[in-house]
Amino acid sequence: MPIKILLVDDHTLFRSGIRLLLQRNPEFEIVGEASDGLEGVKRAKQLRPDVVLMDLNMTGLSGLEAMQLIVEDLPDTAVLMLTVSEEAEDLSTALKNGARGYLLKNIEAEYLTQAIKRAAAGEPVIAESMTAKLVMQFRAGQNQVAAPEREKLTPRERETMICLARGESNKEIARNLDVAESTVKIHVQNILKKLNLTSRVQIAVYAVEHGLDK
């Protein structure tokens, strides 16, 4: 089955370009478009896409606000922020509030298609140029290492968290830790439950923010 995609951006020309690009790939199906955040939320609820490509700054309901409403009602839908903003604060806010990933509009076409596939598979995706900013921001504001939180996790779960903070997929983690991919999925679920988180992206952000990424 092709990956169902909803495009939400207030620039018609940009939406058209993305649609034409993605329609060339038989693995994707553009199921709808929206020109603002409110329309995007309505369309997402109607169409239930696998992935939403969402602009950050739009008139009316912002991309961040629309994203939060979508992930609350459609937890299986991956929202990828696609923006010109290179502000670390925008990146961290988006990830903390449920975005599956954060991409810049100057992205290469091949990277975008791979990012959509990874997001649809449940993996976090962050523009390479933004990763360092994310780590620097969290470490700059980090007051103490969360030792009590570290104790909640088993040694293998802590290793899994470190891999997640590096953006590794389940397959890569399984290879690096020499375990089955199904075992990695169990570790991820345990981490989510113990730390009261809801996504792999939140685990990665949490790990960096609390000094549990090394």
mmCIF file of C-alpha atoms in Angstrom:
data_model
loop_
_atom_site.group_PDB
_atom_site.id
_atom_site.type_symbol
_atom_site.label_atom_id
_atom_site.label_comp_id
_atom_site.label_asym_id
_atom_site.label_seq_id
_atom_site.Cartn_x
_atom_site.Cartn_y
_atom_site.Cartn_z
ATOM 1 C CA MET A 1 0.000 0.000 0.000
ATOM 2 C CA PRO A 2 1.332 3.479 -0.822
ATOM 3 C CA ILE A 3 2.043 5.928 1.992
ATOM 4 C CA LYS A 4 -0.868 8.386 2.220
ATOM 5 C CA ILE A 5 0.319 11.989 2.495
ATOM 6 C CA LEU A 6 -1.466 15.235 3.370
ATOM 7 C CA LEU A 7 0.219 18.537 2.408
ATOM 8 C CA VAL A 8 -0.424 21.569 4.641
ATOM 9 C CA ASP A 9 1.218 24.824 3.546
ATOM 10 C CA ASP A 10 -0.110 28.316 2.858
ATOM 11 C CA HIS A 11 2.065 28.742 -0.245
ATOM 12 C CA THR A 12 0.219 27.284 -3.230
ATOM 13 C CA LEU A 13 3.298 27.182 -5.443
ATOM 14 C CA PHE A 14 5.320 25.292 -2.838
ATOM 15 C CA ARG A 15 2.515 22.761 -2.326
ATOM 16 C CA SER A 16 2.288 22.220 -6.054
ATOM 17 C CA GLY A 17 6.015 21.590 -6.323
ATOM 18 C CA ILE A 18 6.012 19.073 -3.477
ATOM 19 C CA ARG A 19 2.956 17.329 -4.889
ATOM 20 C CA LEU A 20 4.517 16.984 -8.335
ATOM 21 C CA LEU A 21 7.735 15.685 -6.803
ATOM 22 C CA LEU A 22 6.072 13.061 -4.616
ATOM 23 C CA GLN A 23 3.551 11.931 -7.225
ATOM 24 C CA ARG A 24 6.421 10.611 -9.322
ATOM 25 C CA ASN A 25 7.023 7.973 -6.653
ATOM 26 C CA PRO A 26 4.544 5.049 -6.728
ATOM 27 C CA GLU A 27 5.211 4.491 -3.022
ATOM 28 C CA PHE A 28 3.378 7.734 -2.204
ATOM 29 C CA GLU A 29 -0.226 8.860 -2.593
ATOM 30 C CA ILE A 30 -1.155 12.528 -2.078
ATOM 31 C CA VAL A 31 -4.603 12.214 -0.505
ATOM 32 C CA GLY A 32 -5.218 15.914 0.090
ATOM 33 C CA GLU A 33 -3.949 19.446 0.588
ATOM 34 C CA ALA A 34 -4.717 22.325 2.931
ATOM 35 C CA SER A 35 -3.731 25.988 2.832
ATOM 36 C CA ASP A 36 -3.848 26.697 6.579
ATOM 37 C CA GLY A 37 -3.602 24.953 9.924
ATOM 38 C CA LEU A 38 -7.321 24.749 10.679
ATOM 39 C CA GLU A 39 -8.103 23.263 7.272
ATOM 40 C CA GLY A 40 -5.177 20.890 7.769
ATOM 41 C CA VAL A 41 -6.649 19.565 11.012
ATOM 42 C CA LYS A 42 -10.048 19.044 9.381
ATOM 43 C CA ARG A 43 -8.551 17.309 6.357
ATOM 44 C CA ALA A 44 -6.360 15.088 8.527
ATOM 45 C CA LYS A 45 -9.381 13.891 10.512
ATOM 46 C CA GLN A 46 -11.299 13.204 7.299
ATOM 47 C CA LEU A 47 -8.513 11.510 5.345
ATOM 48 C CA ARG A 48 -6.470 9.885 8.149
ATOM 49 C CA PRO A 49 -3.136 10.098 6.276
ATOM 50 C CA ASP A 50 -0.018 8.194 7.233
ATOM 51 C CA VAL A 51 2.123 11.335 7.045
ATOM 52 C CA VAL A 52 1.333 15.055 7.199
ATOM 53 C CA LEU A 53 3.884 17.499 5.770
ATOM 54 C CA MET A 54 3.157 20.651 7.774
ATOM 55 C CA ASP A 55 4.491 24.178 7.393
ATOM 56 C CA LEU A 56 5.464 25.827 10.679
ATOM 57 C CA ASN A 57 4.409 29.442 10.197
ATOM 58 C CA MET A 58 0.940 29.960 8.751
ATOM 59 C CA THR A 59 -1.712 32.626 9.265
ATOM 60 C CA GLY A 60 -4.472 31.744 11.702
ATOM 61 C CA LEU A 61 -3.788 28.398 13.347
ATOM 62 C CA SER A 62 -0.021 27.852 13.301
ATOM 63 C CA GLY A 63 1.636 24.652 12.190
ATOM 64 C CA LEU A 64 2.626 23.850 15.784
ATOM 65 C CA GLU A 65 -0.940 24.263 17.027
ATOM 66 C CA ALA A 66 -2.361 22.244 14.145
ATOM 67 C CA MET A 67 0.243 19.519 14.686
ATOM 68 C CA GLN A 68 -0.706 19.160 18.351
ATOM 69 C CA LEU A 69 -4.387 18.757 17.490
ATOM 70 C CA ILE A 70 -3.600 16.154 14.848
ATOM 71 C CA VAL A 71 -1.321 13.997 17.012
ATOM 72 C CA GLU A 72 -3.837 14.098 19.877
ATOM 73 C CA ASP A 73 -6.647 12.751 17.685
ATOM 74 C CA LEU A 74 -4.566 10.672 15.260
ATOM 75 C CA PRO A 75 -1.600 9.214 17.182
ATOM 76 C CA ASP A 76 -0.731 6.870 14.305
ATOM 77 C CA THR A 77 -0.319 9.783 11.882
ATOM 78 C CA ALA A 78 3.236 11.111 11.594
ATOM 79 C CA VAL A 79 3.506 14.889 11.359
ATOM 80 C CA LEU A 80 6.680 16.202 9.727
ATOM 81 C CA MET A 81 7.313 19.910 10.095
ATOM 82 C CA LEU A 82 8.615 21.282 6.781
ATOM 83 C CA THR A 83 9.804 24.844 7.339
ATOM 84 C CA VAL A 84 12.360 27.567 6.652
ATOM 85 C CA SER A 85 12.897 28.144 10.372
ATOM 86 C CA GLU A 86 16.324 27.085 11.621
ATOM 87 C CA GLU A 87 15.598 28.232 15.178
ATOM 88 C CA ALA A 88 16.509 25.587 17.755
ATOM 89 C CA GLU A 89 13.565 26.679 19.902
ATOM 90 C CA ASP A 90 11.090 25.936 17.096
ATOM 91 C CA LEU A 91 12.702 22.542 16.613
ATOM 92 C CA SER A 92 12.598 21.549 20.290
ATOM 93 C CA THR A 93 9.038 22.823 20.736
ATOM 94 C CA ALA A 94 7.834 20.834 17.744
ATOM 95 C CA LEU A 95 9.491 17.618 18.902
ATOM 96 C CA LYS A 96 8.346 17.994 22.512
ATOM 97 C CA ASN A 97 4.764 18.430 21.356
ATOM 98 C CA GLY A 98 4.596 15.361 19.156
ATOM 99 C CA ALA A 99 6.128 16.063 15.747
ATOM 100 C CA ARG A 100 7.687 12.947 14.210
ATOM 101 C CA GLY A 101 10.329 15.070 12.547
ATOM 102 C CA TYR A 102 11.608 18.497 11.540
ATOM 103 C CA LEU A 103 12.827 19.231 8.021
ATOM 104 C CA LEU A 104 13.978 22.380 6.242
ATOM 105 C CA LYS A 105 12.503 23.514 2.937
ATOM 106 C CA ASN A 106 15.916 23.539 1.264
ATOM 107 C CA ILE A 107 15.985 19.752 1.660
ATOM 108 C CA GLU A 108 17.182 17.547 -1.201
ATOM 109 C CA ALA A 109 14.428 15.590 -2.957
ATOM 110 C CA GLU A 110 15.951 12.199 -2.154
ATOM 111 C CA TYR A 111 16.329 13.068 1.529
ATOM 112 C CA LEU A 112 12.678 14.144 1.679
ATOM 113 C CA THR A 113 11.405 10.889 0.195
ATOM 114 C CA GLN A 114 13.533 8.862 2.601
ATOM 115 C CA ALA A 115 12.381 11.004 5.530
ATOM 116 C CA ILE A 116 8.738 10.369 4.657
ATOM 117 C CA LYS A 117 9.328 6.618 4.504
ATOM 118 C CA ARG A 118 11.151 6.631 7.845
ATOM 119 C CA ALA A 119 8.443 8.718 9.493
ATOM 120 C CA ALA A 120 5.727 6.401 8.182
ATOM 121 C CA ALA A 121 7.683 3.494 9.690
ATOM 122 C CA GLY A 122 7.674 5.198 13.087
ATOM 123 C CA GLU A 123 11.202 6.596 13.049
ATOM 124 C CA PRO A 124 12.126 10.191 13.986
ATOM 125 C CA VAL A 125 13.673 12.371 11.290
ATOM 126 C CA ILE A 126 15.510 15.642 11.862
ATOM 127 C CA ALA A 127 17.341 17.762 9.314
ATOM 128 C CA GLU A 128 21.045 17.044 9.721
ATOM 129 C CA SER A 129 21.869 20.744 10.064
ATOM 130 C CA MET A 130 19.445 21.006 13.004
ATOM 131 C CA THR A 131 20.677 18.058 15.065
ATOM 132 C CA ALA A 132 23.678 19.879 16.519
ATOM 133 C CA LYS A 133 21.501 22.877 17.433
ATOM 134 C CA LEU A 134 19.089 20.607 19.272
ATOM 135 C CA VAL A 135 21.852 18.988 21.316
ATOM 136 C CA MET A 136 23.515 22.342 22.099
ATOM 137 C CA GLN A 137 20.270 23.906 23.244
ATOM 138 C CA PHE A 138 19.367 21.105 25.605
ATOM 139 C CA ARG A 139 22.859 20.817 27.038
ATOM 140 C CA ALA A 140 23.053 24.577 27.568
ATOM 141 C CA GLY A 141 19.863 24.499 29.606
ATOM 142 C CA GLN A 142 20.678 21.277 31.411
ATOM 143 C CA ASN A 143 20.995 21.790 35.157
ATOM 144 C CA GLN A 144 21.696 18.266 36.331
ATOM 145 C CA VAL A 145 21.915 14.701 35.145
ATOM 146 C CA ALA A 146 18.685 12.894 35.933
ATOM 147 C CA ALA A 147 20.214 10.043 37.939
ATOM 148 C CA PRO A 148 16.838 8.909 39.373
ATOM 149 C CA GLU A 149 15.462 8.608 35.846
ATOM 150 C CA ARG A 150 18.512 6.610 34.785
ATOM 151 C CA GLU A 151 17.809 4.119 37.578
ATOM 152 C CA LYS A 152 14.342 3.407 36.191
ATOM 153 C CA LEU A 153 15.870 1.810 33.114
ATOM 154 C CA THR A 154 17.717 -1.472 32.742
ATOM 155 C CA PRO A 155 21.264 -1.357 31.313
ATOM 156 C CA ARG A 156 19.961 -2.571 27.937
ATOM 157 C CA GLU A 157 17.199 0.021 27.924
ATOM 158 C CA ARG A 158 19.775 2.744 28.619
ATOM 159 C CA GLU A 159 21.843 1.492 25.669
ATOM 160 C CA THR A 160 18.722 1.562 23.509
ATOM 161 C CA MET A 161 18.010 5.139 24.596
ATOM 162 C CA ILE A 162 21.520 6.225 23.617
ATOM 163 C CA CYS A 163 20.985 4.719 20.161
ATOM 164 C CA LEU A 164 17.621 6.479 19.828
ATOM 165 C CA ALA A 165 19.258 9.780 20.746
ATOM 166 C CA ARG A 166 21.624 9.214 17.803
ATOM 167 C CA GLY A 167 18.604 8.791 15.518
ATOM 168 C CA GLU A 168 19.177 5.089 14.804
ATOM 169 C CA SER A 169 16.410 2.882 13.434
ATOM 170 C CA ASN A 170 15.299 -0.345 15.139
ATOM 171 C CA LYS A 171 17.309 -2.331 12.605
ATOM 172 C CA GLU A 172 20.464 -0.311 13.322
ATOM 173 C CA ILE A 173 19.976 -0.601 17.084
ATOM 174 C CA ALA A 174 19.475 -4.364 16.811
ATOM 175 C CA ARG A 175 22.687 -4.689 14.811
ATOM 176 C CA ASN A 176 24.696 -2.472 17.178
ATOM 177 C CA LEU A 177 23.444 -4.214 20.328
ATOM 178 C CA ASP A 178 23.470 -7.691 18.754
ATOM 179 C CA VAL A 179 19.819 -8.409 19.607
ATOM 180 C CA ALA A 180 16.676 -9.180 17.618
ATOM 181 C CA GLU A 181 14.713 -6.277 16.175
ATOM 182 C CA SER A 182 11.663 -7.492 18.116
ATOM 183 C CA THR A 183 13.699 -7.153 21.323
ATOM 184 C CA VAL A 184 14.512 -3.539 20.444
ATOM 185 C CA LYS A 185 10.792 -2.818 20.033
ATOM 186 C CA ILE A 186 10.161 -4.225 23.509
ATOM 187 C CA HIS A 187 12.923 -2.041 24.984
ATOM 188 C CA VAL A 188 11.451 1.045 23.284
ATOM 189 C CA GLN A 189 7.983 0.291 24.655
ATOM 190 C CA ASN A 190 9.422 -0.199 28.146
ATOM 191 C CA ILE A 191 11.235 3.143 27.967
ATOM 192 C CA LEU A 192 8.063 4.916 26.842
ATOM 193 C CA LYS A 193 6.103 3.400 29.707
ATOM 194 C CA LYS A 194 8.701 4.010 32.428
ATOM 195 C CA LEU A 195 9.330 7.630 31.446
ATOM 196 C CA ASN A 196 5.709 8.422 30.537
ATOM 197 C CA LEU A 197 6.590 9.395 26.963
ATOM 198 C CA THR A 198 4.628 8.819 23.768
ATOM 199 C CA SER A 199 7.087 8.613 20.877
ATOM 200 C CA ARG A 200 10.637 7.726 19.832
ATOM 201 C CA VAL A 201 11.300 11.402 19.146
ATOM 202 C CA GLN A 202 10.345 12.289 22.706
ATOM 203 C CA ILE A 203 12.725 9.596 23.983
ATOM 204 C CA ALA A 204 15.595 11.109 21.972
ATOM 205 C CA VAL A 205 14.791 14.634 23.157
ATOM 206 C CA TYR A 206 14.417 13.443 26.764
ATOM 207 C CA ALA A 207 17.734 11.615 26.617
ATOM 208 C CA VAL A 208 19.664 14.679 25.461
ATOM 209 C CA GLU A 209 17.817 17.049 27.795
ATOM 210 C CA HIS A 210 18.544 14.923 30.865
ATOM 211 C CA GLY A 211 22.076 13.831 30.050
ATOM 212 C CA LEU A 212 21.066 10.236 29.302
ATOM 213 C CA ASP A 213 22.420 10.195 25.755
ATOM 214 C CA LYS A 214 25.887 8.922 26.623
#
